[in-house]
mmCIF file of C-alpha atoms and ligand atoms in Angstrom:
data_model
loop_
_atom_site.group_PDB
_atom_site.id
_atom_site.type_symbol
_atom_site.label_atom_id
_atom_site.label_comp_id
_atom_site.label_asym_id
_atom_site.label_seq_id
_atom_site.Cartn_x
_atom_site.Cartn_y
_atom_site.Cartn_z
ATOM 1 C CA UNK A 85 33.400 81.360 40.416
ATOM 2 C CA UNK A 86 31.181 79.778 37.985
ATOM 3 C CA UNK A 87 27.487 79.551 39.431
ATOM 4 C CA UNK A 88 25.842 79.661 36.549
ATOM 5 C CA UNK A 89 26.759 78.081 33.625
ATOM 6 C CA UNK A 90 25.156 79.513 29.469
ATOM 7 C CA UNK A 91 22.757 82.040 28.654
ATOM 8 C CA UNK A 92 19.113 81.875 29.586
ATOM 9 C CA UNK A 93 18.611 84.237 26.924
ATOM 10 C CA UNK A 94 21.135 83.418 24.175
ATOM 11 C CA UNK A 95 19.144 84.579 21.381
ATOM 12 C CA UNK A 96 21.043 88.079 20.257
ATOM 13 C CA UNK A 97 22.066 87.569 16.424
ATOM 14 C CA UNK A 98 25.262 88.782 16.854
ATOM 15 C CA UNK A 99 26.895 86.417 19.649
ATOM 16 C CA UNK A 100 28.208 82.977 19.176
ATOM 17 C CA UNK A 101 29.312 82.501 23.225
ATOM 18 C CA UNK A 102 26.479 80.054 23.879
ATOM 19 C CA UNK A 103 25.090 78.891 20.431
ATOM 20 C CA UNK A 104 26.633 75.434 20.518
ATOM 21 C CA UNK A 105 25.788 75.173 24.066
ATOM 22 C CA UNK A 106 25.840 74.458 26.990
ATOM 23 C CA UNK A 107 22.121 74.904 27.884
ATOM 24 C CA UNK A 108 21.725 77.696 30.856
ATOM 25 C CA UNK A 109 21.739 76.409 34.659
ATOM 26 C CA UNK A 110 22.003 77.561 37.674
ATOM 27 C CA UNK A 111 24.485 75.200 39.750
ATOM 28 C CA UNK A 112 23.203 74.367 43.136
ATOM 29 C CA UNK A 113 24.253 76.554 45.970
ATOM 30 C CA UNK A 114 26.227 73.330 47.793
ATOM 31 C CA UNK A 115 27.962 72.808 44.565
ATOM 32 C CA UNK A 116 28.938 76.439 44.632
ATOM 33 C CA UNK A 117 29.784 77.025 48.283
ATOM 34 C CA UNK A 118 32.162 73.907 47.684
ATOM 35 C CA UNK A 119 34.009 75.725 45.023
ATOM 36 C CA UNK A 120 34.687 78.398 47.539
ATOM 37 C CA UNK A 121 35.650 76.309 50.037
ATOM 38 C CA UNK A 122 38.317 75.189 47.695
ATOM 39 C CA UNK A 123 39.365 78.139 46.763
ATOM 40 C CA UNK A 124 39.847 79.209 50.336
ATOM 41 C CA UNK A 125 41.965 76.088 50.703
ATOM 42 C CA UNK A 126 44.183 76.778 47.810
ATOM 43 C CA UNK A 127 44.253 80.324 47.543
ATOM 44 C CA UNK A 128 43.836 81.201 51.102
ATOM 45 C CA UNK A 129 41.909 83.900 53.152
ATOM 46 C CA UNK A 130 43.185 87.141 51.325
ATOM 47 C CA UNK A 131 41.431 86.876 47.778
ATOM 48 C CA UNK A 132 39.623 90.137 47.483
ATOM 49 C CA UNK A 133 37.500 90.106 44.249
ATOM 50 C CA UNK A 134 35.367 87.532 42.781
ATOM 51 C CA UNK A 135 33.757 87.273 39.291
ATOM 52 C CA UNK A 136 31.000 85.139 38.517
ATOM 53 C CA UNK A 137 31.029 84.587 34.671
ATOM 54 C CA UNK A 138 28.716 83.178 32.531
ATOM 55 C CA UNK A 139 25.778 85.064 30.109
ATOM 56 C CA UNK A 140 24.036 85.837 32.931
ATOM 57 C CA UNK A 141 24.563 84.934 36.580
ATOM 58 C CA UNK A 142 22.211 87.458 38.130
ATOM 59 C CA UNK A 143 19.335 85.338 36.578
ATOM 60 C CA UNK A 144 20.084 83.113 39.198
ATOM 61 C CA UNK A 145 16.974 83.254 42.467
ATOM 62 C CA UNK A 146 17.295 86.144 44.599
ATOM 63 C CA UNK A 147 17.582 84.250 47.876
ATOM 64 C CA UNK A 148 20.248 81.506 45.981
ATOM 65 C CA UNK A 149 22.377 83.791 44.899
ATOM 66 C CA UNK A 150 22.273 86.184 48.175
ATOM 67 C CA UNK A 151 23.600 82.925 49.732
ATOM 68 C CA UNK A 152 26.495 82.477 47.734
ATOM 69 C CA UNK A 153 27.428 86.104 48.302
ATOM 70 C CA UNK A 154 26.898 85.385 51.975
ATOM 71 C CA UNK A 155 29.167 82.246 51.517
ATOM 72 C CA UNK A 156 32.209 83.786 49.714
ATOM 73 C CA UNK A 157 32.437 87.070 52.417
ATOM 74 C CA UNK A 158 32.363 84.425 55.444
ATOM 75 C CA UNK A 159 35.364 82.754 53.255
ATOM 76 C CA UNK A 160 37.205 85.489 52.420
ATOM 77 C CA UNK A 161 36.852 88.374 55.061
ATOM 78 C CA UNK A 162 38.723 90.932 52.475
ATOM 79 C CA UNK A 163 36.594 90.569 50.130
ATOM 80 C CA UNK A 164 36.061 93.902 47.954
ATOM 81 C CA UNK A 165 34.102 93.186 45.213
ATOM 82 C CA UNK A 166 31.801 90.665 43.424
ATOM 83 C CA UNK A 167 31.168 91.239 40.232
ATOM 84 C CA UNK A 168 28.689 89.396 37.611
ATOM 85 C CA UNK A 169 27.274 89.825 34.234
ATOM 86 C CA UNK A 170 23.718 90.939 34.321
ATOM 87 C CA UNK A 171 20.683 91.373 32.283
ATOM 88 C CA UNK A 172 17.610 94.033 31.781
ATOM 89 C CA UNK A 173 15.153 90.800 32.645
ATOM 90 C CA UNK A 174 17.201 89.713 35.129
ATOM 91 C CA UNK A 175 17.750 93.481 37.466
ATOM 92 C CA UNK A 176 14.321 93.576 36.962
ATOM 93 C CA UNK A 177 13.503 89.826 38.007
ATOM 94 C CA UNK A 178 14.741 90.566 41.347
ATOM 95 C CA UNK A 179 12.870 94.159 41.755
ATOM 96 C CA UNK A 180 14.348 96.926 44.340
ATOM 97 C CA UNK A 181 14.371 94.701 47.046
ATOM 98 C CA UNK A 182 16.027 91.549 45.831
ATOM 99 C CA UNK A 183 18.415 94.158 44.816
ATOM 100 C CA UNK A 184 19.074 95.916 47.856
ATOM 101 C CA UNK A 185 19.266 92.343 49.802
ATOM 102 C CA UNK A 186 21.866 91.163 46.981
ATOM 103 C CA UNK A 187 23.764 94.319 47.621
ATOM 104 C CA UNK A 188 23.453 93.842 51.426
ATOM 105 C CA UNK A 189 24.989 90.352 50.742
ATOM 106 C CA UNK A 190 28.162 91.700 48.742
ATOM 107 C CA UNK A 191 27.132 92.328 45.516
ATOM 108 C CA UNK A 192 28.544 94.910 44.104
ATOM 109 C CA UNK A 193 29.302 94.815 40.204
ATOM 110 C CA UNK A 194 27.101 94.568 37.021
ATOM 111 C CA UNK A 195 28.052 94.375 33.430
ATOM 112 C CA UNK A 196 25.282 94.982 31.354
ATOM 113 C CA UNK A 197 25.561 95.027 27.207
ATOM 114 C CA UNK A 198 23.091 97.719 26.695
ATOM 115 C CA UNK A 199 24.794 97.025 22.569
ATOM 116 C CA UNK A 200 22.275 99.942 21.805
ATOM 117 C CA UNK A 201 19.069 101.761 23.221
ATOM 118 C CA UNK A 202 17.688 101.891 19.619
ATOM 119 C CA UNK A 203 14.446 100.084 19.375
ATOM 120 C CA UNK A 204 14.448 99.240 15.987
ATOM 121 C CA UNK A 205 17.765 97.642 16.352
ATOM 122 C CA UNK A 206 17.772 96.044 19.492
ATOM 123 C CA UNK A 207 14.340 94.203 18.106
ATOM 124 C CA UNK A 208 16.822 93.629 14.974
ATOM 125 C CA UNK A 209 19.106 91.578 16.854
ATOM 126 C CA UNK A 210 17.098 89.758 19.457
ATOM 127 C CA UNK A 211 18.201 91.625 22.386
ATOM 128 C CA UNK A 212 14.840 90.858 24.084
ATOM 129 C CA UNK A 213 14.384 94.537 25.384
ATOM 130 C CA UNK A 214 13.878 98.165 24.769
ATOM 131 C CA UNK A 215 15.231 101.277 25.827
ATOM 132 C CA UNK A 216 12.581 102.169 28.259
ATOM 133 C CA UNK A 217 13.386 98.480 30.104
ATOM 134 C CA UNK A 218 17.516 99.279 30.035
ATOM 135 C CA UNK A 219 16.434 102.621 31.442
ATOM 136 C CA UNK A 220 14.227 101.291 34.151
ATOM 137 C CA UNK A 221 17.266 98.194 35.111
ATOM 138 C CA UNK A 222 19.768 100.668 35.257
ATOM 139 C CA UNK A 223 18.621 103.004 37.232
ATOM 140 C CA UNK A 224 17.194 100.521 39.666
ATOM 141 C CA UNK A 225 20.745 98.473 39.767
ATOM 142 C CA UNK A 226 22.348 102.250 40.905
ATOM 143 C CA UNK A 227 19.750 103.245 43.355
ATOM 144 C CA UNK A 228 20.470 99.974 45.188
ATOM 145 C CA UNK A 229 23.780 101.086 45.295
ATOM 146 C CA UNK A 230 25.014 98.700 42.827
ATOM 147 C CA UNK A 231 28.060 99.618 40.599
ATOM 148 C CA UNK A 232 27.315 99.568 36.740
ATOM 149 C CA UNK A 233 29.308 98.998 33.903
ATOM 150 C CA UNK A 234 26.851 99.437 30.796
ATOM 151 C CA UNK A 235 28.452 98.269 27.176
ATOM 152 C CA UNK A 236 27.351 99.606 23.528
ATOM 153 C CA UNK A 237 28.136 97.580 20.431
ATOM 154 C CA UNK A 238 29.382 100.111 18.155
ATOM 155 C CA UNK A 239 28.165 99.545 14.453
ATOM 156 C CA UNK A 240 24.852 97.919 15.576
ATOM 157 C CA UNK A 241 23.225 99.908 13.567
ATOM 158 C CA UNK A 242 24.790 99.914 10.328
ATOM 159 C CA UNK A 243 25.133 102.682 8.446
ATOM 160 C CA UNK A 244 21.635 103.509 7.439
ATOM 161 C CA UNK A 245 20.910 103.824 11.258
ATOM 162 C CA UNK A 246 24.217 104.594 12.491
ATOM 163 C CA UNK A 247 22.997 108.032 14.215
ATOM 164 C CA UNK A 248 19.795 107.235 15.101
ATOM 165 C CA UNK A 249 21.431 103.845 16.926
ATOM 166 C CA UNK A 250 24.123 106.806 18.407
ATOM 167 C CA UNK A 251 21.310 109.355 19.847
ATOM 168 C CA UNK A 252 18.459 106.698 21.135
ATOM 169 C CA UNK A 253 21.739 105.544 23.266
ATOM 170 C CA UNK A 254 23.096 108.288 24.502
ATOM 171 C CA UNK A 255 18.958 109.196 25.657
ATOM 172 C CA UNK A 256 19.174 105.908 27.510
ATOM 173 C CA UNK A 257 22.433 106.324 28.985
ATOM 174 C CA UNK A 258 21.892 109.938 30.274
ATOM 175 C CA UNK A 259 18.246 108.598 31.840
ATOM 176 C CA UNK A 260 20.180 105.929 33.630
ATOM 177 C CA UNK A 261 22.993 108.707 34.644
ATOM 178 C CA UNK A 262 20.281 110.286 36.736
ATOM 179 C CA UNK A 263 20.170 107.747 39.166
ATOM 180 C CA UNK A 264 24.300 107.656 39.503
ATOM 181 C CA UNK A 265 27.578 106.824 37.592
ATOM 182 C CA UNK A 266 27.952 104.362 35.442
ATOM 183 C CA UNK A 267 31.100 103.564 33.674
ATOM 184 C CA UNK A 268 30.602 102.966 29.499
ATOM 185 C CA UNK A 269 32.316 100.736 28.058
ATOM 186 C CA UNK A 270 32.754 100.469 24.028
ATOM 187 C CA UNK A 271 32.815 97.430 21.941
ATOM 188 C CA UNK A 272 32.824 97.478 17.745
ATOM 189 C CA UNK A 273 30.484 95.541 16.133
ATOM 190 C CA UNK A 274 33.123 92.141 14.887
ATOM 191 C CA UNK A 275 30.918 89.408 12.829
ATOM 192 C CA UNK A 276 31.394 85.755 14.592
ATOM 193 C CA UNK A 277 30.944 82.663 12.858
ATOM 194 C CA UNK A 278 28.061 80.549 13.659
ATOM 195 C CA UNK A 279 25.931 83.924 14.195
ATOM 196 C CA UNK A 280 22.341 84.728 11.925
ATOM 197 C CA UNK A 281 24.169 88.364 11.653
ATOM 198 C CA UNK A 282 26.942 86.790 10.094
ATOM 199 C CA UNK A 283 24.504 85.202 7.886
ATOM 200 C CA UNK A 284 22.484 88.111 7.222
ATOM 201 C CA UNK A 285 25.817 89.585 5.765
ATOM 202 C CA UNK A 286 26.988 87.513 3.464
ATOM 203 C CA UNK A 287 23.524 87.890 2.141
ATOM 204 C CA UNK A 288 23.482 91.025 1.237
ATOM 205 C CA UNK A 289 21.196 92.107 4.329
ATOM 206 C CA UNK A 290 23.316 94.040 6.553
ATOM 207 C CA UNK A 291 26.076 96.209 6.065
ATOM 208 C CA UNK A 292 28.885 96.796 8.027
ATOM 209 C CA UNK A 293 30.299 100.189 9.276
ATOM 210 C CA UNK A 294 33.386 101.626 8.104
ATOM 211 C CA UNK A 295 36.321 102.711 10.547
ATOM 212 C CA UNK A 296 34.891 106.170 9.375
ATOM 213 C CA UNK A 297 31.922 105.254 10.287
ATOM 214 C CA UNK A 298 32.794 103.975 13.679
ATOM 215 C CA UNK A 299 34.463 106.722 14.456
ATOM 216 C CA UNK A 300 31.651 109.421 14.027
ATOM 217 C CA UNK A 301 29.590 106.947 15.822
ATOM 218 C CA UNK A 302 31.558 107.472 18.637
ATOM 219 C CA UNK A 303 31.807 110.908 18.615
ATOM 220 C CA UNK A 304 28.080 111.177 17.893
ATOM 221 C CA UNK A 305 27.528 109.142 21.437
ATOM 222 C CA UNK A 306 30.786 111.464 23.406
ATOM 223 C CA UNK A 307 29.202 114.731 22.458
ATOM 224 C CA UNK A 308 25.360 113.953 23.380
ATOM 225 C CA UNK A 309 26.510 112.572 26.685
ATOM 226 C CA UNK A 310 26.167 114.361 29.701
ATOM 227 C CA UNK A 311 27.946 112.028 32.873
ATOM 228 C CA UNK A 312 29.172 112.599 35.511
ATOM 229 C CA UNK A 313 30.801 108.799 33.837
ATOM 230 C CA UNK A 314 33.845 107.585 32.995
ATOM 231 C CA UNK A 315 34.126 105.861 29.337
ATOM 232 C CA UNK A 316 36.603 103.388 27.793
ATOM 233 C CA UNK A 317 37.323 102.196 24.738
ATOM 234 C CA UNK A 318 39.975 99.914 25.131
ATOM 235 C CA UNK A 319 38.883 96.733 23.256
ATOM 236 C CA UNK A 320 40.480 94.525 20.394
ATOM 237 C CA UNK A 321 37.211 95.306 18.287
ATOM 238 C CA UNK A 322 37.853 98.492 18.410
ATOM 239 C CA UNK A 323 39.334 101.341 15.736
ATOM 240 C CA UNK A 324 40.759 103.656 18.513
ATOM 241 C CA UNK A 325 41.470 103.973 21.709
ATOM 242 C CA UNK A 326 40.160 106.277 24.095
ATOM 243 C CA UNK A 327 39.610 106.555 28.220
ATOM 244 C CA UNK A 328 38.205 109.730 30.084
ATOM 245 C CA UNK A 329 35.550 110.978 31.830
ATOM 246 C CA UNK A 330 32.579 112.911 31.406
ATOM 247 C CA UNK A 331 31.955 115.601 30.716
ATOM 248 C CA UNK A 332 35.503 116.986 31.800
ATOM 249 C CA UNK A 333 37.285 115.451 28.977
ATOM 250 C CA UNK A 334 35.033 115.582 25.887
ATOM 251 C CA UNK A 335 36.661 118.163 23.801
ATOM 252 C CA UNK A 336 39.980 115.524 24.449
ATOM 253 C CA UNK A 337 38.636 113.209 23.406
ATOM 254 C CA UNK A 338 36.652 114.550 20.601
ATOM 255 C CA UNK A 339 39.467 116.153 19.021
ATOM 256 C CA UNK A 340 41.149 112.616 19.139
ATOM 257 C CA UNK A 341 38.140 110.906 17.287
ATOM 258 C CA UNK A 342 38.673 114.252 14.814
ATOM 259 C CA UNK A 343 42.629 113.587 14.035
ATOM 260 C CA UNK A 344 41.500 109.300 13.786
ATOM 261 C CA UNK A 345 39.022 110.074 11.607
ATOM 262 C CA UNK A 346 41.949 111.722 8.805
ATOM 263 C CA UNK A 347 43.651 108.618 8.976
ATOM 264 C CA UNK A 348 43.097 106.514 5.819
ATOM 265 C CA UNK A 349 41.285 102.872 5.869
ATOM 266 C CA UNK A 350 44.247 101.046 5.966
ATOM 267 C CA UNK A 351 45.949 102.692 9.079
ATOM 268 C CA UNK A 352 42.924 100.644 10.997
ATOM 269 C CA UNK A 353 42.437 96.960 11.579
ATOM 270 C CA UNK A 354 40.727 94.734 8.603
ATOM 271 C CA UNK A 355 37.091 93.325 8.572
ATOM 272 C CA UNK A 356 37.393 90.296 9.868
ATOM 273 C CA UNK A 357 35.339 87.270 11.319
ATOM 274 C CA UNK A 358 35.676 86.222 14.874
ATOM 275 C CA UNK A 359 35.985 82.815 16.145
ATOM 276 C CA UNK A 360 36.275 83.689 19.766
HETATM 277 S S1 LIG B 262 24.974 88.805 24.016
HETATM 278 FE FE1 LIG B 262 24.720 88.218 26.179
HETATM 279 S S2 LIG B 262 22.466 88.045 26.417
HETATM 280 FE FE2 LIG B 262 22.859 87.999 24.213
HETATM 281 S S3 LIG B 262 23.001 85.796 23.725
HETATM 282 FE FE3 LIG B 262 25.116 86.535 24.110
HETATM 283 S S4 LIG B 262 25.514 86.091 26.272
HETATM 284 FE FE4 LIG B 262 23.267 85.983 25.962
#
């Protein structure tokens, strides 16, 4: 359900989604509650989860987007779950209680790229935020009860600042695990086109990691966290596999990173530049 549309930030170095456009906008609530009533129409009363896409719907006004939560639960009584990507300016926009009333409303997912808790780096690439704001975001998204799926961008770094990149995130993540669960969720670092970090490669000012690299990356982050969380790494971008939870199956999946990392280069994917 698309009620926003871009990304009011759309300034990280690394991501092409919104470079060519469109600008960000909210879409009026009427527009929005028309969409539903179409989907109601076509899809009937029984749809149970709803995803609002976009860079960042949760920018939208509190009170507009409580009322489109309102809207799709009087449309579709079985409604479970509604999900939307989030950011650190945007939890915090809407404080503890816009939060709690969004929640009240039917809100119940967040995806928010953390890509690193590393200062240095997330100034690097434009995030527009530093560890000490994903900590205070995160922790207020759980305590309003709020589910929260956090994602790092393995490779950030580089290799100069691979580990540092590793441990400032894993000291952001277990702050934020105070408050709750979250689930992790791992991305590799893939250059797009049209990106200034895809520029900054090819000259000469940033290096990319190694599968090797990657993959003590990873288990640099699995070891130093404590959960309770589940983590996946289940993504195209990414050199290996893994899914478990915290802290129950680290020496799993540890010793999986371990017999990965005696593979050779070639038995992972190639560099490559993405266009999606
Ligand atoms: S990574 Fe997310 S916040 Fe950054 S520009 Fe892309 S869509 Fe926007």
């Amino acid at each position: 359900m698309q009620a926003t549309i871009g990304c009011p930030h759309n300034k990280c170095s690394f991501c092409m989604v919104y470079k060519r456009g469109p600008r960000f906008a909210v879409r009026p609530v009427a527009e929005i509650v028309a969409d539903l009533d179409q989907a109601r129409e076509e899809l009937g009363p029984g749809v149970r989860a709803i995803f609002l896409p976009a860079g960042d719907s949760l920018a939208m006004p509190t009170e507009q987007l409580e009322a489109v939560c309102r809207a799709a639960g009087e449309r579709f009584p079985d409604l479970e779950r509604i999900t939307t990507y989030a950011s650190v300016r945007s939890i915090l926009g809407h404080g503890r209680e816009g939060l709690a009333r969004l929640r009240a409303a039917g809100l119940s997912r967040l995806h928010l790229g953390l890509e690193s808790g590393h200062d240095p780096t997330l100034d690097r690439v434009k995030k527009g935020c530093h560890g000490a704001d994903q900590v205070a975001a995160g922790r207020m998204a759980l305590e309003a009860g709020l589910e929260l799926n956090l994602y790092v961008l393995l490779g950030l770094a580089g290799p100069e600042d691979s580990r540092d990149h590793a441990r400032a995130t894993v000291q952001v993540i277990n702050a934020i695990n105070q408050a709750g669960a979250p689930t992790i969720r791992l991305r590799t670092l893939v250059p797009k086109v049209d990106t200034l970090l895809l520029h900054q490669i090819r000259k000469g000012r940033f290096t990319l990691c190694t599968p090797h690299q990657i993959l003590d990356e990873t288990a640099e982050l699995i070891a130093g966290l404590h959960g309770p969380l589940d983590l996946t790494s289940d993504h195209y971008t990414n050199y290996l596999d893994l899914a478990g939870g915290l802290p129950r199956d680290r020496d799993r999946l540890l010793e999986e990173i371990r017999a990965a990392r005696r593979l050779p280069r070639r038995a992972f994917r190639p560099d490559f530049v993405g266009e999606q």
